[in-house]
């Protein structure tokens, strides 16, 4: 039998999915063991048990100076920025994408501009944003918006254009106005794509968020990582990295669930 | 007398003529089959009937009205594919035939309930009431086309345009769709234009069969001339003409 026609049975499939995670954990444990054997005060690869202790401390013990648990404060601040930025970007790209996809006038006027805009490297604009908007929340949210809106807009407008022309003509023969075609034919069909876009852009959004927090901030997950870097506190950094990964995974999972629940017609054919 | 009138219609894309000097008169309630080789302009002609395209010269009018500049309520259409909305259930697709005309695209209150009742009656007629709450993607090809025809009829068009509506169906389903369309026509007396590749289907369903072809042909430049209606065949009474001539001229009947 050819390799392309072989697929693993259920228990083996689960084991295969877990294998890379286990391999990385074992590799880390071995590396940590070797370094700690040579120098018990080594900070570069703290033992897994140390990381666990640190994680429990970070999640439960309040800061001695402010009396707040910093990790939760950082999480709240970062999530607020992230969701604010992604939310604004999603709404903007939805409106622009619909306009470009449906109206030839908007397409002529905007699509070239959006295409050029999406080539601008957002991080290069970060200094400008800090100068214009100051060091507060605005600059960080605007960076996320600028970073992900153009490519979401390009994709959504293309999806609107991909709606079969027959459907648009059919809607016209049923007497639908431009507004009705936008609201009842195009919008429901690209909303699932919008959510898929948000899922794809969350990676870049986290990147822009952490970059902005690293440069200028006084709270946030990215800020904390770059702060404790000065003390070589690898246990704290690793806890934060795992926590961010978990948050990103949970958001992605929630959005996938939302797509399945909210758009039953997408799976009707399966 | 003529309901749909096509007068001296020319169509060309850039310098390439597609159709030239097309003239046609269709009475209300006639079923017109349009056949012809690929690329002979029959689909272009249907798009012009639909007002999706404007002819470069000439005009197409329905019931003496002004030539349309965009598709509208007067014309109903069923394409080979993508004629129903995948995100609406079967019943919602039928209701859309009425709801899309409103400013918001939705019906509310009493109007909505009445439309739902009418939709159920229509679903009964097209035999889809058992799948009313399913999405089109879960229906077979024949059911989707029945739904598309029902949806088009719900908007009460003056003429119904069918662009190879049964082209993607298997032979058995196709036969039952012929039956369905014949019955529906007997009930509604709708004026229908149908483009088809299947000659048998065209002659079986149509009152008239129009053949599109190029009357002039330049072997050095096959694209030099456009096509037109080269044959207008009376397909009523199994294609045998003059069967009802005595109905038209009662004096002759008396003489015999």
Coordinates of C-alpha atoms in Angstrom, one line a residue:
Chain A
X1 CA 0.0 0.0 0.0
X2 CA 1.3 3.5 -0.8
X3 CA 2.2 5.8 2.1
X4 CA -0.4 8.4 0.9
X5 CA -3.1 5.8 1.4
X6 CA -2.2 4.7 4.9
X7 CA -3.7 6.5 7.9
X8 CA -3.3 5.7 11.6
X9 CA -6.0 4.1 13.8
X10 CA -7.5 6.2 16.6
X11 CA -5.1 5.3 19.5
X12 CA -2.1 5.7 17.3
X13 CA -3.4 9.0 15.9
X14 CA -3.7 10.4 19.5
X15 CA -0.2 9.2 20.3
X16 CA 1.2 10.7 17.2
X17 CA -0.5 14.1 17.9
X18 CA 1.0 14.0 21.5
X19 CA 4.5 12.9 20.4
X20 CA 6.0 16.3 19.4
X21 CA 4.8 17.9 22.6
X22 CA 6.3 15.1 24.7
X23 CA 9.5 15.2 22.6
X24 CA 10.0 18.9 23.3
X25 CA 9.2 18.5 27.0
X26 CA 11.8 15.6 27.3
X27 CA 14.4 17.5 25.3
X28 CA 14.0 20.5 27.6
X29 CA 14.1 18.4 30.7
X30 CA 17.3 16.7 29.6
X31 CA 18.9 20.0 28.6
X32 CA 17.9 21.6 31.9
X33 CA 19.2 18.6 33.9
X34 CA 22.6 18.7 32.2
X35 CA 23.1 22.5 32.8
X36 CA 21.9 22.3 36.4
X37 CA 24.2 19.4 37.1
X38 CA 27.1 21.6 36.0
X39 CA 25.9 24.7 37.8
X40 CA 23.0 24.5 40.3
X41 CA 22.6 28.3 40.0
X42 CA 22.1 28.2 36.2
X43 CA 19.3 30.6 35.1
X44 CA 19.1 29.7 31.4
X45 CA 17.1 26.5 31.5
X46 CA 15.3 26.3 34.9
X47 CA 14.0 22.9 35.9
X48 CA 10.4 22.1 35.0
X49 CA 9.6 22.0 38.7
X50 CA 11.0 25.5 39.2
X51 CA 8.8 26.7 36.3
X52 CA 5.8 25.1 37.9
X53 CA 6.5 26.8 41.3
X54 CA 7.0 30.1 39.6
X55 CA 3.8 29.7 37.6
X56 CA 1.8 29.0 40.8
X57 CA 3.4 32.0 42.5
X58 CA 2.7 34.3 39.5
X59 CA -1.0 33.2 39.2
X60 CA -1.8 33.4 43.0
X61 CA 0.5 35.7 44.9
X62 CA -0.1 39.4 44.8
X63 CA 2.7 41.9 44.1
X64 CA 4.3 43.1 47.4
X65 CA 4.3 46.7 46.4
X66 CA 0.9 47.2 44.7
X67 CA -1.0 44.3 46.3
X68 CA -2.3 43.1 42.9
X69 CA -1.6 39.9 41.1
X70 CA 0.5 41.2 38.2
X71 CA -0.2 38.3 35.8
X72 CA -3.9 38.8 35.8
X73 CA -3.5 42.6 35.5
X74 CA -1.1 42.0 32.5
X75 CA -3.5 39.6 31.0
X76 CA -6.5 41.9 31.3
X77 CA -4.6 44.9 29.8
X78 CA -3.2 42.8 26.9
X79 CA -6.5 41.1 26.1
X80 CA -8.3 44.5 26.1
X81 CA -5.8 45.9 23.6
X82 CA -5.8 42.8 21.5
X83 CA -9.6 42.5 21.3
X84 CA -10.0 46.2 20.8
X85 CA -7.5 46.2 17.9
X86 CA -8.8 43.0 16.3
X87 CA -12.4 44.2 16.8
X88 CA -11.9 47.5 15.1
X89 CA -9.9 45.9 12.3
X90 CA -12.6 43.3 11.7
X91 CA -15.3 45.9 11.5
X92 CA -13.3 48.2 9.3
X93 CA -12.2 45.4 6.9
X94 CA -15.8 44.1 6.8
X95 CA -17.2 47.4 5.7
X96 CA -14.3 48.2 3.3
X97 CA -14.4 44.6 1.9
X98 CA -18.1 44.8 1.2
X99 CA -17.8 48.2 -0.5
X100 CA -14.9 47.1 -2.7
X101 CA -16.5 43.8 -3.5
X102 CA -20.0 45.1 -4.4
X103 CA -19.6 48.6 -5.8
X104 CA -17.5 49.1 -8.9
X105 CA -17.0 52.8 -7.9
X106 CA -15.5 51.8 -4.5
X107 CA -13.5 49.1 -6.2
X108 CA -11.8 51.5 -8.6
X109 CA -11.3 54.1 -5.8
X110 CA -10.0 51.9 -3.0
X111 CA -8.6 48.5 -4.1
X112 CA -5.3 49.9 -5.3
X113 CA -4.9 52.0 -2.2
X114 CA -5.6 49.1 0.1
X115 CA -3.1 46.9 -1.9
X116 CA -0.3 49.5 -1.5
X117 CA -1.2 50.1 2.2
X118 CA -0.9 46.4 2.9
X119 CA 2.7 46.5 1.7
X120 CA 3.7 49.1 4.4
X121 CA 5.6 47.2 7.2
X122 CA 3.5 48.1 10.3
X123 CA 6.3 47.9 12.8
X124 CA 8.2 50.6 10.8
X125 CA 5.2 52.8 11.6
X126 CA 5.4 52.2 15.3
X127 CA 7.7 55.2 16.1
X128 CA 5.3 57.4 14.2
X129 CA 2.3 56.0 16.1
X130 CA 4.1 56.7 19.4
X131 CA 4.9 60.2 18.4
X132 CA 1.4 60.9 17.1
X133 CA -0.7 59.1 19.7
X134 CA 1.6 59.2 22.7
X135 CA 2.6 56.2 24.7
X136 CA -0.9 55.3 25.9
X137 CA -3.3 52.6 24.8
X138 CA -4.2 54.3 21.5
X139 CA -0.9 53.7 19.8
X140 CA -0.9 50.0 20.6
X141 CA -4.4 49.4 19.4
X142 CA -3.8 51.5 16.2
X143 CA -0.7 49.4 15.5
X144 CA -2.8 46.2 15.6
X145 CA -5.4 47.8 13.4
X146 CA -2.9 49.1 10.9
X147 CA -1.1 45.7 10.9
X148 CA -4.0 43.4 10.1
X149 CA -6.8 45.5 8.5
X150 CA -5.3 45.8 4.9
X151 CA -4.9 42.1 4.3
X152 CA -8.2 41.2 5.9
X153 CA -9.8 43.8 3.6
X154 CA -8.1 42.4 0.6
X155 CA -9.3 38.9 1.4
X156 CA -12.8 39.9 2.3
X157 CA -13.3 42.0 -0.9
X158 CA -12.1 39.0 -2.9
X159 CA -14.5 36.7 -1.1
X160 CA -17.4 39.1 -2.0
X161 CA -16.2 39.0 -5.6
X162 CA -16.1 35.2 -5.5
X163 CA -19.9 35.0 -4.7
X164 CA -21.3 33.5 -7.9
X165 CA -22.6 36.2 -10.2
X166 CA -25.7 34.1 -10.8
X167 CA -26.7 34.7 -7.2
X168 CA -26.4 38.5 -7.5
X169 CA -28.4 38.4 -10.7
X170 CA -31.0 36.2 -9.2
X171 CA -31.4 38.5 -6.2
X172 CA -31.9 41.4 -8.6
X173 CA -34.7 39.5 -10.4
X174 CA -36.3 39.0 -7.0
X175 CA -36.4 42.8 -6.7
X176 CA -33.6 43.3 -4.2
X177 CA -32.0 46.7 -3.9
X178 CA -28.2 47.2 -3.6
X179 CA -28.7 47.4 0.2
X180 CA -30.7 44.2 0.4
X181 CA -28.2 42.4 -1.7
X182 CA -25.4 43.6 0.6
X183 CA -27.3 42.7 3.8
X184 CA -29.1 39.5 2.8
X185 CA -26.9 37.9 0.1
X186 CA -23.3 39.1 0.5
X187 CA -23.0 39.7 4.3
X188 CA -24.3 36.3 5.6
X189 CA -22.0 34.5 3.2
X190 CA -18.8 36.4 4.1
X191 CA -19.3 36.5 7.9
X192 CA -17.8 33.0 8.3
X193 CA -14.9 34.1 6.2
X194 CA -14.5 37.2 8.5
X195 CA -14.2 34.9 11.5
X196 CA -11.7 32.7 9.6
X197 CA -9.8 35.9 8.9
X198 CA -9.8 36.9 12.5
X199 CA -8.4 33.5 13.4
X200 CA -5.6 33.9 10.9
X201 CA -4.8 37.4 11.9
X202 CA -4.6 36.7 15.6
X203 CA -1.1 35.5 15.2
X204 CA 0.0 38.8 13.7
X205 CA -2.1 40.7 16.2
X206 CA -0.2 39.1 19.1
X207 CA 3.1 39.9 17.4
X208 CA 2.2 43.6 17.0
X209 CA 0.8 43.8 20.6
X210 CA 3.9 42.3 22.2
X211 CA 6.2 44.5 20.0
X212 CA 4.3 47.6 21.1
X213 CA 4.2 46.6 24.7
X214 CA 7.9 45.8 24.7
X215 CA 8.8 49.3 23.4
X216 CA 6.7 51.5 25.7
X217 CA 4.2 50.3 28.3
X218 CA 3.8 49.9 32.1
X219 CA 1.5 46.9 32.1
X220 CA 0.9 44.0 29.8
X221 CA 2.1 40.5 29.0
X222 CA 4.7 41.7 26.5
X223 CA 5.9 44.4 28.8
X224 CA 6.4 41.9 31.7
X225 CA 8.4 39.5 29.5
X226 CA 10.8 42.3 28.3
X227 CA 11.0 43.7 31.9
X228 CA 12.1 40.4 33.6
X229 CA 14.5 39.7 30.7
X230 CA 16.9 42.1 32.4
X231 CA 17.1 39.7 35.4
X232 CA 17.4 36.6 33.2
X233 CA 14.2 35.4 34.9
X234 CA 13.7 32.5 32.4
X235 CA 11.1 30.8 34.7
X236 CA 8.9 33.9 34.5
X237 CA 9.4 34.4 30.8
X238 CA 8.6 30.8 30.0
X239 CA 5.4 30.9 32.2
X240 CA 4.3 34.0 30.3
X241 CA 5.0 32.4 26.9
X242 CA 3.1 29.3 27.8
X243 CA 0.2 31.4 29.1
X244 CA 0.1 33.5 26.0
X245 CA 0.1 30.4 23.8
X246 CA -2.8 29.0 25.9
X247 CA -4.8 32.2 25.5
X248 CA -4.2 32.3 21.8
X249 CA -5.2 28.7 21.5
X250 CA -8.4 29.2 23.5
X251 CA -9.5 32.2 21.5
X252 CA -8.9 30.3 18.3
X253 CA -10.9 27.3 19.6
X254 CA -13.8 29.6 20.7
X255 CA -13.9 31.2 17.2
X256 CA -13.9 27.8 15.5
X257 CA -16.8 26.7 17.7
X258 CA -18.6 30.0 16.9
X259 CA -18.3 29.3 13.2
X260 CA -19.7 25.9 13.5
X261 CA -22.7 27.0 15.7
X262 CA -23.5 30.2 13.9
X263 CA -23.3 29.0 10.3
X264 CA -24.9 25.6 10.0
X265 CA -25.5 26.0 6.3
X266 CA -21.7 25.8 5.7
X267 CA -21.7 22.2 6.7
X268 CA -25.0 21.2 5.2
X269 CA -23.3 19.7 2.2
X270 CA -21.1 17.3 4.3
Chain B
X1 CA -50.0 41.5 -30.3
X2 CA -46.5 40.6 -29.4
X3 CA -45.6 40.4 -25.7
X4 CA -41.9 40.3 -25.9
X5 CA -40.5 42.2 -28.9
X6 CA -36.9 42.1 -30.0
X7 CA -36.1 44.7 -32.7
X8 CA -32.9 44.8 -34.8
X9 CA -30.7 43.7 -31.9
X10 CA -26.9 43.7 -32.4
X11 CA -24.4 42.8 -29.8
X12 CA -20.6 42.9 -29.9
X13 CA -17.8 42.7 -27.4
X14 CA -15.1 45.2 -28.5
X15 CA -14.7 44.6 -32.2
X16 CA -16.1 41.1 -32.1
X17 CA -19.7 40.8 -33.3
X18 CA -21.7 38.2 -31.4
X19 CA -25.2 38.7 -32.6
X20 CA -26.5 40.7 -35.5
X21 CA -29.9 41.8 -36.6
X22 CA -32.0 39.6 -34.3
X23 CA -35.7 40.2 -34.6
X24 CA -38.3 38.2 -32.6
X25 CA -41.9 38.5 -31.6
X26 CA -43.2 36.3 -28.8
X27 CA -46.8 36.1 -27.7
X28 CA -47.8 35.9 -24.1
X29 CA -47.7 32.4 -22.7
X30 CA -45.4 30.9 -25.4
X31 CA -42.6 28.6 -24.5
X32 CA -39.5 29.4 -26.5
X33 CA -36.6 26.9 -26.7
X34 CA -33.3 28.4 -27.9
X35 CA -30.7 26.0 -29.3
X36 CA -27.5 26.3 -31.2
X37 CA -23.8 25.3 -31.1
X38 CA -21.5 26.5 -28.4
X39 CA -20.4 30.1 -28.8
X40 CA -23.3 31.0 -31.1
X41 CA -24.5 33.7 -28.8
X42 CA -27.6 32.0 -27.4
X43 CA -26.4 32.7 -23.8
X44 CA -25.6 36.2 -24.8
X45 CA -29.1 36.6 -26.1
X46 CA -30.5 35.3 -22.8
X47 CA -28.4 37.7 -20.8
X48 CA -29.8 40.5 -23.0
X49 CA -33.4 39.3 -22.4
X50 CA -32.4 39.4 -18.7
X51 CA -31.2 43.0 -19.1
X52 CA -27.9 41.9 -17.6
X53 CA -26.3 43.2 -20.8
X54 CA -27.5 46.0 -23.0
X55 CA -27.5 45.5 -26.8
X56 CA -25.1 47.7 -28.8
X57 CA -28.0 48.5 -31.2
X58 CA -31.7 47.8 -31.1
X59 CA -34.0 47.2 -28.2
X60 CA -35.8 44.5 -26.3
X61 CA -39.2 45.4 -24.7
X62 CA -41.7 43.5 -22.7
X63 CA -45.4 44.4 -23.2
X64 CA -44.5 47.7 -24.9
X65 CA -42.6 49.0 -21.9
X66 CA -39.2 50.8 -21.9
X67 CA -36.1 48.7 -22.5
X68 CA -34.7 47.6 -19.1
X69 CA -31.2 48.7 -18.0
X70 CA -30.7 46.1 -15.2
X71 CA -32.4 42.9 -14.1
X72 CA -35.6 43.4 -12.2
X73 CA -38.9 41.9 -11.0
X74 CA -40.3 41.6 -14.6
X75 CA -37.8 38.8 -15.3
X76 CA -37.3 35.6 -13.4
X77 CA -34.3 33.5 -14.0
X78 CA -33.0 30.0 -13.2
X79 CA -29.4 29.2 -14.0
X80 CA -27.7 25.8 -14.4
X81 CA -26.0 26.3 -11.0
X82 CA -25.9 28.8 -8.1
X83 CA -29.6 29.8 -8.5
X84 CA -30.5 29.5 -4.8
X85 CA -29.0 31.1 -1.8
X86 CA -26.9 28.6 0.2
X87 CA -27.2 30.4 3.5
X88 CA -31.0 30.3 3.6
X89 CA -33.1 27.2 4.3
X90 CA -35.5 25.9 1.6
X91 CA -38.4 27.8 3.0
X92 CA -36.4 31.0 3.5
X93 CA -35.3 30.8 -0.1
X94 CA -39.0 30.8 -1.2
X95 CA -39.9 33.6 1.2
X96 CA -36.9 35.6 -0.2
X97 CA -38.9 35.7 -3.5
X98 CA -41.2 38.2 -1.7
X99 CA -39.1 39.5 1.0
X100 CA -36.2 40.8 -1.1
X101 CA -38.5 43.4 -2.7
X102 CA -38.9 45.3 0.6
X103 CA -36.6 48.1 1.7
X104 CA -35.0 46.0 4.4
X105 CA -35.1 42.7 2.6
X106 CA -37.2 41.1 5.4
X107 CA -40.9 40.7 6.0
X108 CA -42.4 41.3 9.4
X109 CA -45.5 40.5 11.4
X110 CA -48.7 39.6 9.5
X111 CA -47.1 40.0 6.1
X112 CA -44.4 37.5 7.1
X113 CA -46.9 34.9 8.2
X114 CA -48.9 35.3 5.0
X115 CA -45.7 34.9 3.0
X116 CA -44.8 31.8 5.0
X117 CA -48.2 30.3 4.2
X118 CA -47.8 31.0 0.5
X119 CA -44.3 29.6 0.7
X120 CA -45.6 26.4 2.2
X121 CA -48.2 26.2 -0.6
X122 CA -45.4 26.7 -3.2
X123 CA -43.3 24.1 -1.5
X124 CA -46.2 21.7 -1.7
X125 CA -46.5 22.4 -5.4
X126 CA -42.9 21.8 -6.1
X127 CA -42.8 18.8 -3.8
X128 CA -40.2 20.1 -1.3
X129 CA -42.2 20.5 1.9
X130 CA -40.5 17.6 3.5
X131 CA -37.1 19.4 3.3
X132 CA -38.4 22.9 4.1
X133 CA -36.0 23.4 7.0
X134 CA -32.9 22.0 5.3
X135 CA -30.2 24.0 3.5
X136 CA -29.9 23.8 -0.3
X137 CA -26.5 22.1 -0.1
X138 CA -28.2 19.0 1.3
X139 CA -30.6 18.7 -1.6
X140 CA -30.1 16.8 -4.8
X141 CA -29.5 18.7 -8.1
X142 CA -33.1 18.2 -9.3
X143 CA -34.5 19.4 -6.0
X144 CA -32.3 22.5 -6.1
X145 CA -33.5 23.3 -9.5
X146 CA -37.2 22.8 -8.5
X147 CA -36.5 25.2 -5.6
X148 CA -34.9 27.7 -7.9
X149 CA -37.9 27.6 -10.2
X150 CA -40.3 27.9 -7.2
X151 CA -38.3 30.9 -5.9
X152 CA -38.4 32.6 -9.3
X153 CA -42.1 32.1 -9.6
X154 CA -42.8 33.5 -6.1
X155 CA -41.6 36.9 -7.3
X156 CA -44.3 36.7 -10.0
X157 CA -42.2 37.6 -13.1
X158 CA -43.7 38.5 -16.5
X159 CA -41.2 36.2 -18.3
X160 CA -39.2 33.3 -17.0
X161 CA -35.7 32.7 -18.3
X162 CA -34.0 29.3 -18.0
X163 CA -30.3 29.0 -18.8
X164 CA -29.7 25.3 -19.4
X165 CA -31.7 24.6 -16.2
X166 CA -31.4 20.8 -16.4
X167 CA -27.9 20.6 -17.9
X168 CA -26.3 19.2 -14.8
X169 CA -29.0 16.6 -14.0
X170 CA -29.0 12.9 -14.7
X171 CA -31.4 11.6 -17.4
X172 CA -34.0 10.3 -15.1
X173 CA -34.2 13.4 -13.0
X174 CA -34.3 15.4 -16.2
X175 CA -37.4 13.6 -17.4
X176 CA -39.2 14.2 -14.1
X177 CA -38.2 17.9 -14.3
X178 CA -39.7 18.1 -17.8
X179 CA -43.0 16.7 -16.3
X180 CA -42.8 19.2 -13.5
X181 CA -42.2 22.1 -15.8
X182 CA -45.0 21.1 -18.2
X183 CA -47.5 20.9 -15.3
X184 CA -46.3 24.2 -13.8
X185 CA -46.7 25.9 -17.2
X186 CA -50.2 24.6 -17.7
X187 CA -51.1 26.2 -14.3
X188 CA -49.3 29.5 -14.7
X189 CA -49.4 30.2 -18.5
X190 CA -46.0 31.8 -18.0
X191 CA -44.0 33.1 -21.0
X192 CA -40.7 31.1 -20.9
X193 CA -37.4 31.3 -22.7
X194 CA -35.2 28.3 -22.3
X195 CA -31.6 27.9 -23.5
X196 CA -30.7 24.3 -23.9
X197 CA -28.0 22.0 -25.5
X198 CA -30.4 19.1 -25.6
X199 CA -32.4 19.3 -28.9
X200 CA -34.9 16.7 -27.8
X201 CA -35.6 18.6 -24.7
X202 CA -36.0 21.8 -26.7
X203 CA -38.6 20.3 -29.1
X204 CA -40.4 18.4 -26.4
X205 CA -41.0 21.4 -24.1
X206 CA -41.0 24.4 -26.5
X207 CA -43.9 25.9 -28.5
X208 CA -41.2 27.3 -30.8
X209 CA -37.6 26.3 -31.2
X210 CA -35.2 29.1 -32.2
X211 CA -31.9 28.1 -33.8
X212 CA -29.0 30.5 -33.4
X213 CA -26.3 30.3 -36.1
X214 CA -24.0 32.4 -38.2
X215 CA -25.6 33.1 -41.6
X216 CA -22.3 34.3 -43.0
X217 CA -19.0 32.6 -42.4
X218 CA -15.5 33.9 -43.3
X219 CA -13.1 30.9 -43.2
X220 CA -10.1 33.2 -42.8
X221 CA -11.7 35.0 -39.9
X222 CA -14.3 32.9 -38.1
X223 CA -15.0 35.7 -35.7
X224 CA -15.8 38.2 -38.4
X225 CA -19.6 37.8 -38.3
X226 CA -22.2 37.4 -35.6
X227 CA -25.0 34.9 -35.2
X228 CA -28.7 35.4 -35.6
X229 CA -31.9 33.4 -35.5
X230 CA -31.6 31.2 -38.6
X231 CA -34.6 29.0 -38.0
X232 CA -37.8 29.5 -36.1
X233 CA -39.5 26.2 -35.8
X234 CA -43.2 25.7 -34.8
X235 CA -42.9 22.8 -32.4
X236 CA -46.6 22.7 -31.4
X237 CA -48.7 19.6 -32.3
X238 CA -45.6 17.4 -32.3
X239 CA -44.0 19.7 -34.9
X240 CA -46.5 19.0 -37.6
X241 CA -47.7 22.4 -38.9
X242 CA -51.2 23.4 -40.0
X243 CA -52.9 20.9 -37.7
X244 CA -55.2 23.7 -36.4
X245 CA -55.6 25.7 -39.5
X246 CA -59.3 25.0 -39.5
X247 CA -59.6 26.6 -36.0
X248 CA -58.0 29.7 -37.4
X249 CA -60.1 29.9 -40.6
X250 CA -63.6 28.7 -39.7
X251 CA -64.8 29.4 -43.3
X252 CA -62.5 26.7 -44.6
X253 CA -64.1 24.2 -42.1
X254 CA -67.5 25.0 -43.4
X255 CA -66.4 24.6 -47.0
X256 CA -65.1 21.1 -46.3

